PDB file of C-alpha atoms in Angstrom:
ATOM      1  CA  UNK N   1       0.000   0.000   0.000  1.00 64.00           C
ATOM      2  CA  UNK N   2       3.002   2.404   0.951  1.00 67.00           C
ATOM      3  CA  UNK N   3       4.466   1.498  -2.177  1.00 69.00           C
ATOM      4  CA  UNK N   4       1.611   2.385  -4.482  1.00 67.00           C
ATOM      5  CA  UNK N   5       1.001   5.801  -2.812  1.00 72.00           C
ATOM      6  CA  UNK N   6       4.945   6.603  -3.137  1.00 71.00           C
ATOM      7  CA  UNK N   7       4.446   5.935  -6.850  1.00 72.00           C
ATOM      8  CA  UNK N   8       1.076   7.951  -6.956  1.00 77.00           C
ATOM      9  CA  UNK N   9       2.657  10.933  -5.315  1.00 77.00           C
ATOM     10  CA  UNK N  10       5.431  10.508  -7.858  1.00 75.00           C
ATOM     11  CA  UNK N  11       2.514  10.254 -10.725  1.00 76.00           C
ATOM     12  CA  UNK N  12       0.778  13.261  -9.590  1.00 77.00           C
ATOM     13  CA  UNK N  13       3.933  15.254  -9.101  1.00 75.00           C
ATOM     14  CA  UNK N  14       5.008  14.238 -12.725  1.00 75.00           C
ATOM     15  CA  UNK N  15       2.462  14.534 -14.668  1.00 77.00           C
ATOM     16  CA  UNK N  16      -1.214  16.231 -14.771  1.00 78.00           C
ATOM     17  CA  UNK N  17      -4.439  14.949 -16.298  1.00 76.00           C
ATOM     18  CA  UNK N  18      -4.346  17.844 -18.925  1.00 82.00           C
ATOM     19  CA  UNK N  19      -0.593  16.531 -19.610  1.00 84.00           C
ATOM     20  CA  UNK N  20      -1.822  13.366 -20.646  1.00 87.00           C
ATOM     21  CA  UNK N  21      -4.721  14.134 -22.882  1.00 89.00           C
ATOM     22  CA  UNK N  22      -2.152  16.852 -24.839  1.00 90.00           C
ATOM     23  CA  UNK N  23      -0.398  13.533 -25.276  1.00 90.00           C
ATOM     24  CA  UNK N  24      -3.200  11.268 -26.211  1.00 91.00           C
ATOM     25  CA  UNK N  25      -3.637  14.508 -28.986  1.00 92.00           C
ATOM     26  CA  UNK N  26      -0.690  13.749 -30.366  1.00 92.00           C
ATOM     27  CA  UNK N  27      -1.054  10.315 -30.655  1.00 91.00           C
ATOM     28  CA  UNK N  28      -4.435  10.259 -32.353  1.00 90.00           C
ATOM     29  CA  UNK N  29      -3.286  13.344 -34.643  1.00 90.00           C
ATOM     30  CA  UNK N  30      -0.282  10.803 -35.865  1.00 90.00           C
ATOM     31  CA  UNK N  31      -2.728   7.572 -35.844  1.00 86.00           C
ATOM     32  CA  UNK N  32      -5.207   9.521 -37.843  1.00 85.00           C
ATOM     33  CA  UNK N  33      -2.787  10.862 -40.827  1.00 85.00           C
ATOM     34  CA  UNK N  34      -1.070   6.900 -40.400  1.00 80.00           C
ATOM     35  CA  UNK N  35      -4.615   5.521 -41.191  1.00 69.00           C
ATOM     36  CA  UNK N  36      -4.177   2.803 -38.308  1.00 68.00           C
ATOM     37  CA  UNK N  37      -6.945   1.683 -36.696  1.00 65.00           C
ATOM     38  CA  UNK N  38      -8.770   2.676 -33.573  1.00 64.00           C
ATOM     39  CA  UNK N  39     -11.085   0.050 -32.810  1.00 66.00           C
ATOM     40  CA  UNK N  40      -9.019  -2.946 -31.654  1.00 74.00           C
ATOM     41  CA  UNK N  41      -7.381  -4.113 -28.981  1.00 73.00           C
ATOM     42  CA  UNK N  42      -4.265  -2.993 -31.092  1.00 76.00           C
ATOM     43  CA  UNK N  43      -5.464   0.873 -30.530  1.00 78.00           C
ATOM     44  CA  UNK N  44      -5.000   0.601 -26.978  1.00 83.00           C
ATOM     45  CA  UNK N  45      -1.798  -1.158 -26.960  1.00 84.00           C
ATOM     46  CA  UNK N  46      -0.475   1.592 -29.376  1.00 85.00           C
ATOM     47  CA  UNK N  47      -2.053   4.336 -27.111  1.00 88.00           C
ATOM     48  CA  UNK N  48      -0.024   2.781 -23.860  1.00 90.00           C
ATOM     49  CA  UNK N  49       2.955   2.329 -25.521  1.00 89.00           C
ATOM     50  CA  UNK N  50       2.982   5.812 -27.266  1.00 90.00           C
ATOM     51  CA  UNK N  51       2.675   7.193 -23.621  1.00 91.00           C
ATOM     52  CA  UNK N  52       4.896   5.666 -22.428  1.00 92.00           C
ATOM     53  CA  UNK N  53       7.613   7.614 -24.221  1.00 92.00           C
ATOM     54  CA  UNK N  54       6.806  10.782 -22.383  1.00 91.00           C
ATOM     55  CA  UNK N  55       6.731   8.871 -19.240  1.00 90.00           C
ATOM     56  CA  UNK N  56      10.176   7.729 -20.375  1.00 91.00           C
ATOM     57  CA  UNK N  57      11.073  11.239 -21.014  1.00 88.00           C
ATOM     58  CA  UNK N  58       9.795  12.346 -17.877  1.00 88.00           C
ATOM     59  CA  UNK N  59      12.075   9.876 -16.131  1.00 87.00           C
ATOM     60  CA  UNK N  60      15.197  10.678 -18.143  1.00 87.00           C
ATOM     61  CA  UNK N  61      14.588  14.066 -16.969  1.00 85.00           C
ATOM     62  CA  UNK N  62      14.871  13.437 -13.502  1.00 83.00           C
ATOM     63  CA  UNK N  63      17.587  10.766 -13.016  1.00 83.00           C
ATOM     64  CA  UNK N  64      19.922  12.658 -15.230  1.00 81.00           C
ATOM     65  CA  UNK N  65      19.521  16.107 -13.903  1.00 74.00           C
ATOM     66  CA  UNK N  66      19.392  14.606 -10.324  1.00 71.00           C
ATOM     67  CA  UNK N  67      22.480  16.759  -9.072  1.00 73.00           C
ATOM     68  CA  UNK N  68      21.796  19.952 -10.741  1.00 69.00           C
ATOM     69  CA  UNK N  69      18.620  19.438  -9.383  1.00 67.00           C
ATOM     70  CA  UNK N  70      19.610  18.577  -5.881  1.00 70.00           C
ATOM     71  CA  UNK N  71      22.698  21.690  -5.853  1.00 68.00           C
ATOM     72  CA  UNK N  72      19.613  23.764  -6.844  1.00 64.00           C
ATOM     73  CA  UNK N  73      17.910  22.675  -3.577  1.00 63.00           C
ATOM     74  CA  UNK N  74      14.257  21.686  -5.986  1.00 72.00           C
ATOM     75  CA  UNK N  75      11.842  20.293  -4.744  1.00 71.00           C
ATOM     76  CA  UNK N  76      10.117  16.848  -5.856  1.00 73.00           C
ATOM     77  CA  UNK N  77       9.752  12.801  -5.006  1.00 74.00           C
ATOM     78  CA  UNK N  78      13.082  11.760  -6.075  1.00 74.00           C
ATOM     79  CA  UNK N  79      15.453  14.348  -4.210  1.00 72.00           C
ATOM     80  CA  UNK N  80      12.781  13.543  -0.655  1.00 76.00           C
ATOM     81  CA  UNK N  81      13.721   9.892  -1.388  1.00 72.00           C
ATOM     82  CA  UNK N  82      10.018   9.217  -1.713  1.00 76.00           C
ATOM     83  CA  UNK N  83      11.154   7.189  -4.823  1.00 79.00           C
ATOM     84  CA  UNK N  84      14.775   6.083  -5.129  1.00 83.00           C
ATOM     85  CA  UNK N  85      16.807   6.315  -8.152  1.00 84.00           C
ATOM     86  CA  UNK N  86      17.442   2.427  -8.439  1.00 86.00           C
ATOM     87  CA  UNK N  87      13.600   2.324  -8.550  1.00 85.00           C
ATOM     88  CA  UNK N  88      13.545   4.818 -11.469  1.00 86.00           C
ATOM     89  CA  UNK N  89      15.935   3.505 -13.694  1.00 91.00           C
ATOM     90  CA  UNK N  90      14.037   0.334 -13.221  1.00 92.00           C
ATOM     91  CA  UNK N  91      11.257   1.319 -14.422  1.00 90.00           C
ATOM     92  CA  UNK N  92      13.341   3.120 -17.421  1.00 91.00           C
ATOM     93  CA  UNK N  93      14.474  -0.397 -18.145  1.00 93.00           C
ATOM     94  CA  UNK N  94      10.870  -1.846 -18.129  1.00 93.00           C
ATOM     95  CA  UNK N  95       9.487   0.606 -20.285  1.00 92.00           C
ATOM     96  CA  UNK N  96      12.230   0.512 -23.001  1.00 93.00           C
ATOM     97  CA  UNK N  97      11.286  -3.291 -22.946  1.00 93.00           C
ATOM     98  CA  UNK N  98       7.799  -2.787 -23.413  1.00 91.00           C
ATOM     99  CA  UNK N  99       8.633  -0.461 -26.360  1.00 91.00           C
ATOM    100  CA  UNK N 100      11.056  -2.904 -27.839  1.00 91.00           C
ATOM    101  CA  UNK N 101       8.526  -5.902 -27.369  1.00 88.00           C
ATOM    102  CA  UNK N 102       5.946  -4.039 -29.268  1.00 87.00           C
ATOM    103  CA  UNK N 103       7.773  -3.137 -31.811  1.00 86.00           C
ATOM    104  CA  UNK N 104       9.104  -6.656 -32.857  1.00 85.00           C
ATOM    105  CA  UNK N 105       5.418  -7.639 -32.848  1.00 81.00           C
ATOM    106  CA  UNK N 106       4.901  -5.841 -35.879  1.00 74.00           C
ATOM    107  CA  UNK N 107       8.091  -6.771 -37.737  1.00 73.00           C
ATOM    108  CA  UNK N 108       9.105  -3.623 -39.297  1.00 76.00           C
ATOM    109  CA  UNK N 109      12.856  -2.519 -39.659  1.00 80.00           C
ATOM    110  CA  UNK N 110      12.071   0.578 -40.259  1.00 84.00           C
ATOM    111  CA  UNK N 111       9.866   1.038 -37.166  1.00 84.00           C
ATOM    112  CA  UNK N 112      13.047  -0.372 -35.071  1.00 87.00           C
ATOM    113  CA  UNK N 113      15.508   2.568 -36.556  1.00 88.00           C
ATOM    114  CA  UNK N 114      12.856   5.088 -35.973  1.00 88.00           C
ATOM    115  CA  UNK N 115      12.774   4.173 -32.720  1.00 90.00           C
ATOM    116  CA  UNK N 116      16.339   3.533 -31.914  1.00 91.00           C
ATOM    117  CA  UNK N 117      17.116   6.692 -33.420  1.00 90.00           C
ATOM    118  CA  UNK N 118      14.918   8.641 -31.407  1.00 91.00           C
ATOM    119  CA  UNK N 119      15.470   6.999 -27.978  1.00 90.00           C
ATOM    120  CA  UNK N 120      19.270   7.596 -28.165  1.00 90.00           C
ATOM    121  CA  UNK N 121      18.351  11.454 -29.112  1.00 89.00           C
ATOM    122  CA  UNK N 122      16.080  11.518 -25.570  1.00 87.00           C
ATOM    123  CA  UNK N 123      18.958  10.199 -23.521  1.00 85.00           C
ATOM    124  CA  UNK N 124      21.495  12.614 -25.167  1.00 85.00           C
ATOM    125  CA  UNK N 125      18.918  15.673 -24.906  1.00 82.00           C
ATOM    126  CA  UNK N 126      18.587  14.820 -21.599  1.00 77.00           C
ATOM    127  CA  UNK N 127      21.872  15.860 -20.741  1.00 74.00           C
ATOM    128  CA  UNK N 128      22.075  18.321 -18.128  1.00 71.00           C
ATOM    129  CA  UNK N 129      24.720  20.365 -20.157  1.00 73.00           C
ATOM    130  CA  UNK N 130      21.882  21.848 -22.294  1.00 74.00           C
ATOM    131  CA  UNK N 131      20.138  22.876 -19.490  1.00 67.00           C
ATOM    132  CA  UNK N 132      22.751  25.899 -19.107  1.00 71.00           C
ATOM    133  CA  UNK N 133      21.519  26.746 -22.519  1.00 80.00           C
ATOM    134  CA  UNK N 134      17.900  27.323 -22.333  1.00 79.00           C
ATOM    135  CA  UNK N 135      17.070  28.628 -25.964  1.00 80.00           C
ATOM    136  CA  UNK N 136      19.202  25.616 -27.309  1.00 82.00           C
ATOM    137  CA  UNK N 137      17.816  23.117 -24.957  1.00 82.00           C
ATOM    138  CA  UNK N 138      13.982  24.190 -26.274  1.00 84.00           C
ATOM    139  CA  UNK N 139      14.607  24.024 -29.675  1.00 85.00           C
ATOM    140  CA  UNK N 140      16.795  20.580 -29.942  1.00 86.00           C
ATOM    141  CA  UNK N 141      14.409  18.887 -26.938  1.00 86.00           C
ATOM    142  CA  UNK N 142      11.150  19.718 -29.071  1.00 89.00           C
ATOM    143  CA  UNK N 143      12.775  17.895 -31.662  1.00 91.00           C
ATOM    144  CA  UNK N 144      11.697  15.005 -29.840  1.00 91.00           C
ATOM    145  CA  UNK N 145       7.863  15.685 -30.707  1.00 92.00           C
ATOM    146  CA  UNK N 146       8.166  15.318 -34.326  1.00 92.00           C
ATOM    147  CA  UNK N 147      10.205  12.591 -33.812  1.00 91.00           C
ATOM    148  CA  UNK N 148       7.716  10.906 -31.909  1.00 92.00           C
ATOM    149  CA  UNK N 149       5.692  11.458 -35.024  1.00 91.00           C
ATOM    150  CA  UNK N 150       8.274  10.072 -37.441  1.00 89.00           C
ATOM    151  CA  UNK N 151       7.985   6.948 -35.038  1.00 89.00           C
ATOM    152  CA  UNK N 152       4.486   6.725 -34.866  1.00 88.00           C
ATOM    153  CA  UNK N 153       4.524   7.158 -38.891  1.00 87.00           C
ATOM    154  CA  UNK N 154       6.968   4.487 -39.637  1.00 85.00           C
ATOM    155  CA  UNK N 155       4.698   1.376 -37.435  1.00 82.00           C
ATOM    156  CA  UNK N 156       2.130   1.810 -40.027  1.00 77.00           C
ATOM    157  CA  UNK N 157       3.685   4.312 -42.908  1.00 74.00           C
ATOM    158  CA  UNK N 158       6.583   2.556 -45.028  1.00 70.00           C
ATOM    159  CA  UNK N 159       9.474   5.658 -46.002  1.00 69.00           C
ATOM    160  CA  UNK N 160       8.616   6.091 -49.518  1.00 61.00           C
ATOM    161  CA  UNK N 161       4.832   6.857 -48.522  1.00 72.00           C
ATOM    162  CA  UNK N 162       6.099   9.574 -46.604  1.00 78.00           C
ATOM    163  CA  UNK N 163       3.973  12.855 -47.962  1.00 83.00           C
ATOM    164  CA  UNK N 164       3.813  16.661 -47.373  1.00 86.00           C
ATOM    165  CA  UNK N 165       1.173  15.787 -44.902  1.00 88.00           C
ATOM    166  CA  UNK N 166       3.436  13.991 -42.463  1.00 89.00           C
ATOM    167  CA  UNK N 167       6.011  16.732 -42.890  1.00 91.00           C
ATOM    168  CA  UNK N 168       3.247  19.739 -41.931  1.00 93.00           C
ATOM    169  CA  UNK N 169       2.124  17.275 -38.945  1.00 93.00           C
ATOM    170  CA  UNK N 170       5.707  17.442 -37.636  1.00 93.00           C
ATOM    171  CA  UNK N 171       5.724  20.714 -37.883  1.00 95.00           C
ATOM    172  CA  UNK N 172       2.617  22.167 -36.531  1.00 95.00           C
ATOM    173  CA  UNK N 173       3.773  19.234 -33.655  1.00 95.00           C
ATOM    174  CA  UNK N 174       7.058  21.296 -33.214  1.00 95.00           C
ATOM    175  CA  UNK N 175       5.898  24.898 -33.110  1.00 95.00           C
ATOM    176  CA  UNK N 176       3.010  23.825 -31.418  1.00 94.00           C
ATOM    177  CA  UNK N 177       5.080  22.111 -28.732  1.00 92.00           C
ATOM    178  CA  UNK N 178       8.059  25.369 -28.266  1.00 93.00           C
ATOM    179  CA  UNK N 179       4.751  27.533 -28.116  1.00 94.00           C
ATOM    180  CA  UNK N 180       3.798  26.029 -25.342  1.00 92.00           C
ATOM    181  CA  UNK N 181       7.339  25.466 -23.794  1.00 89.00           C
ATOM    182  CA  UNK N 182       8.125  29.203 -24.100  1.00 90.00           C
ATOM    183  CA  UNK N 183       4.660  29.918 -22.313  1.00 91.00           C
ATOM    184  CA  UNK N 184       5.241  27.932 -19.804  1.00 88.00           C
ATOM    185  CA  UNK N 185       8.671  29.082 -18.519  1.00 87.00           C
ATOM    186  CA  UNK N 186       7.838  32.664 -19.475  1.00 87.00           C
ATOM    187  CA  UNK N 187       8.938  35.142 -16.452  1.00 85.00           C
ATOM    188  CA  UNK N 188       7.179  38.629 -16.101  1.00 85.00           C
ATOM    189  CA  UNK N 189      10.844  40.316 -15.065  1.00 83.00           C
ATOM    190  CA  UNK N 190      13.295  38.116 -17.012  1.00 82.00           C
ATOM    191  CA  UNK N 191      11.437  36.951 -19.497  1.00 83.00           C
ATOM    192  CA  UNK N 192      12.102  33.415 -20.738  1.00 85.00           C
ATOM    193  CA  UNK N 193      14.658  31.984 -18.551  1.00 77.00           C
ATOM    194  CA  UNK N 194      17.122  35.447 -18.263  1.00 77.00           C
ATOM    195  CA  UNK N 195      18.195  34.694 -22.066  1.00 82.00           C
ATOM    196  CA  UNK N 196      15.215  36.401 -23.584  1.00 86.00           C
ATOM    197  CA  UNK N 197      13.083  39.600 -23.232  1.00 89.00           C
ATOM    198  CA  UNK N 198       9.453  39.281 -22.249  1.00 89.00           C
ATOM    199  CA  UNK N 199       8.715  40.924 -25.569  1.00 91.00           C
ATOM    200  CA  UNK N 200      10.913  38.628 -27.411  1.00 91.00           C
ATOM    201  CA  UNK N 201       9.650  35.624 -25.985  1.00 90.00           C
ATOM    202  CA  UNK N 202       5.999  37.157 -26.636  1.00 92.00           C
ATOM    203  CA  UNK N 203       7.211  37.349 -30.258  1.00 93.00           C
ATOM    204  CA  UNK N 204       8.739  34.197 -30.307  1.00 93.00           C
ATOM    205  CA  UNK N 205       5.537  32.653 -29.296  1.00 93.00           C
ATOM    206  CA  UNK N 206       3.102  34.339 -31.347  1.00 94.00           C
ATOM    207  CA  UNK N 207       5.419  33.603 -34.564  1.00 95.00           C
ATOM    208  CA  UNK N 208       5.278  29.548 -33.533  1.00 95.00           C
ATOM    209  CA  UNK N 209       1.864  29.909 -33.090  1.00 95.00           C
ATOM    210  CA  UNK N 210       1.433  31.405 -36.451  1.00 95.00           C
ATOM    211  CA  UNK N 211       3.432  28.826 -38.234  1.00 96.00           C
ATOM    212  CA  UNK N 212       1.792  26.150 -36.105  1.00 95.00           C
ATOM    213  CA  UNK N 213      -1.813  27.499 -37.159  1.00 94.00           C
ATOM    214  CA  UNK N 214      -0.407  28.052 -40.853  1.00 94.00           C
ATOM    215  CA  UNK N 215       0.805  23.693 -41.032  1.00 93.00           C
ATOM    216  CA  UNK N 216      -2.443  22.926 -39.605  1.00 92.00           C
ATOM    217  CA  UNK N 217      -4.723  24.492 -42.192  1.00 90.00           C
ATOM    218  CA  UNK N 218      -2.580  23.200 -45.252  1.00 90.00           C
ATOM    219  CA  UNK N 219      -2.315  20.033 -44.162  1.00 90.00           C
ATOM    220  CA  UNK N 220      -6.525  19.947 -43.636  1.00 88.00           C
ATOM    221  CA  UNK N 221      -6.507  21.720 -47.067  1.00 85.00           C
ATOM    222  CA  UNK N 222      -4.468  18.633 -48.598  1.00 83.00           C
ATOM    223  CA  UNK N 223      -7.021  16.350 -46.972  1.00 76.00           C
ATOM    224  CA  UNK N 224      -9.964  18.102 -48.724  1.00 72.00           C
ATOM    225  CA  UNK N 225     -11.876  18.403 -45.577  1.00 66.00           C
ATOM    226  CA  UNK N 226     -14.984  19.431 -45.408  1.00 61.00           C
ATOM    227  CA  UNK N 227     -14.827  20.468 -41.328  1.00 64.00           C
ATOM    228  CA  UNK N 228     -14.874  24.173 -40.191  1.00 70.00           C
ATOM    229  CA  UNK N 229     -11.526  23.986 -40.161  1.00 78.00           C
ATOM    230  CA  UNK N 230     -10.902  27.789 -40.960  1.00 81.00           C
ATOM    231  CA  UNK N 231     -13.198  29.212 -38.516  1.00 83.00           C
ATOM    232  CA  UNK N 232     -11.540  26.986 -35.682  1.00 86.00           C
ATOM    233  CA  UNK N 233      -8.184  27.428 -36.450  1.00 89.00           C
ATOM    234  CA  UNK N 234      -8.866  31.162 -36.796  1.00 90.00           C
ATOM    235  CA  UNK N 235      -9.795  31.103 -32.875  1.00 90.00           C
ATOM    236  CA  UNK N 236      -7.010  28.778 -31.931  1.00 90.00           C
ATOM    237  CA  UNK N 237      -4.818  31.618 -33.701  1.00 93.00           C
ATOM    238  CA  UNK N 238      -6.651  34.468 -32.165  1.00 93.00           C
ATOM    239  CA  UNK N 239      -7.177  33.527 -28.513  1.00 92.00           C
ATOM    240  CA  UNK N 240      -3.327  33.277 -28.851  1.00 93.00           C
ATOM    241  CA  UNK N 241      -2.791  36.583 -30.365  1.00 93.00           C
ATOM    242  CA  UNK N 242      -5.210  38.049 -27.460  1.00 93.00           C
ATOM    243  CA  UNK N 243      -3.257  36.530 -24.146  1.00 92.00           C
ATOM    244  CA  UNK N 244      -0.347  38.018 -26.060  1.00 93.00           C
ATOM    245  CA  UNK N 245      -1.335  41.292 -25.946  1.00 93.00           C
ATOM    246  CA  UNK N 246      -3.191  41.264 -22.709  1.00 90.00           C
ATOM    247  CA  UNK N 247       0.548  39.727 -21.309  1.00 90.00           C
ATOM    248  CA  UNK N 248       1.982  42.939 -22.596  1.00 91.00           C
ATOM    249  CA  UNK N 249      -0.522  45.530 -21.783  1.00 91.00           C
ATOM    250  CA  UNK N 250      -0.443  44.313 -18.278  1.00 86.00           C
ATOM    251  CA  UNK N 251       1.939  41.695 -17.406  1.00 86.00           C
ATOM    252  CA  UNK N 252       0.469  40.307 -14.198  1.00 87.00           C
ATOM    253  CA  UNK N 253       0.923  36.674 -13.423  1.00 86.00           C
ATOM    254  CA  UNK N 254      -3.148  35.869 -14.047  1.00 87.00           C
ATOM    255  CA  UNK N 255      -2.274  36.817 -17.843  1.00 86.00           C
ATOM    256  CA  UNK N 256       0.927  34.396 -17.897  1.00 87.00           C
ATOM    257  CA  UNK N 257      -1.329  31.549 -16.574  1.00 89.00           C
ATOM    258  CA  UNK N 258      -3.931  32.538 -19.282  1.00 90.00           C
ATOM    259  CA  UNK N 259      -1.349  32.623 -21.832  1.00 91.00           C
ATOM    260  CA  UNK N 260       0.302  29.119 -20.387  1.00 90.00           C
ATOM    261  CA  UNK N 261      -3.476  27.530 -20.644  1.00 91.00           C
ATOM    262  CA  UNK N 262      -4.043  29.253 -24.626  1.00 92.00           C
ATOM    263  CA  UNK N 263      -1.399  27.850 -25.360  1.00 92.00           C
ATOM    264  CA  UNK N 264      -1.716  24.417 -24.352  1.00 91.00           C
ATOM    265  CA  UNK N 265      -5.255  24.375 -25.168  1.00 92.00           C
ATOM    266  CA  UNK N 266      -4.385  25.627 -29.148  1.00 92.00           C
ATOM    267  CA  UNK N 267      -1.957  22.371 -29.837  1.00 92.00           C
ATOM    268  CA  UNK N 268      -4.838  20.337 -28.582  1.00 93.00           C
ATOM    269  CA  UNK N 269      -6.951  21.658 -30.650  1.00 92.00           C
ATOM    270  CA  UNK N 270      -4.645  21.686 -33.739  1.00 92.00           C
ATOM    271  CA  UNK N 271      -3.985  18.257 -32.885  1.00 92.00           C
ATOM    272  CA  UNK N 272      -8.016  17.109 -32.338  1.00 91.00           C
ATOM    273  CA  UNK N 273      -9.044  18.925 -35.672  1.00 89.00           C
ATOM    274  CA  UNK N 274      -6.303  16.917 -37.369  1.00 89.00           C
ATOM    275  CA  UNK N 275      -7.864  13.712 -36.002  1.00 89.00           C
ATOM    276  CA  UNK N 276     -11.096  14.402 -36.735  1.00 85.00           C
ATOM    277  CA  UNK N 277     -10.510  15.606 -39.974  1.00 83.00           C
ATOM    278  CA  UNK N 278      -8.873  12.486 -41.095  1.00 81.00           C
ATOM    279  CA  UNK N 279     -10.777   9.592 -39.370  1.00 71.00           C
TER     280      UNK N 279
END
């Protein structure tokens, strides 16, 4: 019982609920444009597995930066000893086995690079030496988003079916994603993380927004919907544009949690108009 509470408090202190649906989002964005099927037992084995990447990412996060972390004097399960780190690499080790079971179910050596390739490039991004580098950090650790997608892609996509849709998927994923990163870490005084101006980073954000907004509609466009795609990626554009401006006009911290939320909410949205554009 002690044991599943430590891990709980670990869960909760890791990850949120609105965390997780962003990443189911991203998975059924990628499923959608990959044509693979959501109504099997399959769907829900791809859904835990893609997952459990970000968990995996979550994990490399903390057991790598453990004593910049601890120097810093943060705060979280790991550096109480709530959770040890034998117990986290553990679990590291289980879920890279999960992964790599799944993927030699379906028998595709292309699926196994993709994979490989991307799972070396979230230990290396990991390192804590980019975290002394904040603008570099956010732009090569995003990287991992798209690459996710490339990964997703190649389970049920072989290379040489690889289309301008995939590509605008990636990068509405990317933009989408460093929107939200430089939202999130945005500081009223410093800006984002002492290295950028807040109007910079407001800049910054509204111009990966825009391109993020831009990907979405041509890759809907390709697809020949027939949703109100326009009109909702108009307002997913907009309500971006709008904390932006309120941020600037009066930079009090209920505008930077607005402007965290608008931002978090628009890539689900992107991503959710994708899926149900496609399906």
């Amino acid at each position: 019982m002690k044991t599943a509470l430590r891990w709980l408090s670990w869960g909760r202190q890791a990850f949120s609920w609105q965390d997780w649906l962003l990443f189911s989002s991203v998975f059924l964005a990628t499923s959608a444009l990959s044509a693979q099927s959501l109504a099997t037992w399959l769907a829900i084995a791809s859904w835990s597995v893609a997952l459990s990447f970000f968990l995996l990412l979550k994990l490399l996060d903390e057991l790598l930066d453990f004593d910049v972390d601890q120097r810093a004097g943060r705060d979280s399960c790991l550096l109480r000893g709530e959770v040890s780190q034998y117990e986290l690499w553990l679990l590291v080790l289980l879920v890279l086995a999960g992964q790599l079971y799944y993927l030699l179910s379906f028998q595709r050596s292309q699926a196994l690079i993709a994979w490989s390739v991307l799972t070396v490039s979230a230990v290396l991004l990991a390192h804590p030496r980019l975290a002394g580098r904040p603008v570099l950090y956010s732009l090569l650790h995003y990287l991992l988003l798209p690459g996710f997608a490339a990964w997703q892609f190649s389970l049920n996509t072989a290379w040489v079916d690889f289309q301008a849709q995939h590509a605008l998927l990636m990068l509405m994923l990317y933009t989408g994603a460093l929107q939200y990163e430089l939202s999130r870490k945005l500081d009223l005084r410093s800006g984002y993380a002492g290295v950028l101006s807040l109007l910079q980073a407001c800049l910054g954000i509204g111009f990966m927004n825009l391109l993020a907004c831009i990907s979405c509609a041509i890759l809907i466009m390709i697809a020949d919907s027939k949703l109100l795609v326009t009109e909702i990626i108009m307002c997913v554009f907009f309500a971006t544009i709008y904390a932006l401006v309120c941020l600037l006009i009066k930079p009090v911290p209920s505008t930077k949690i607005l402007l965290r939320n608008v931002s978090g909410f628009s890539l689900l949205c992107l991503n959710l108009v994708i899926f149900t554009s496609l399906v």
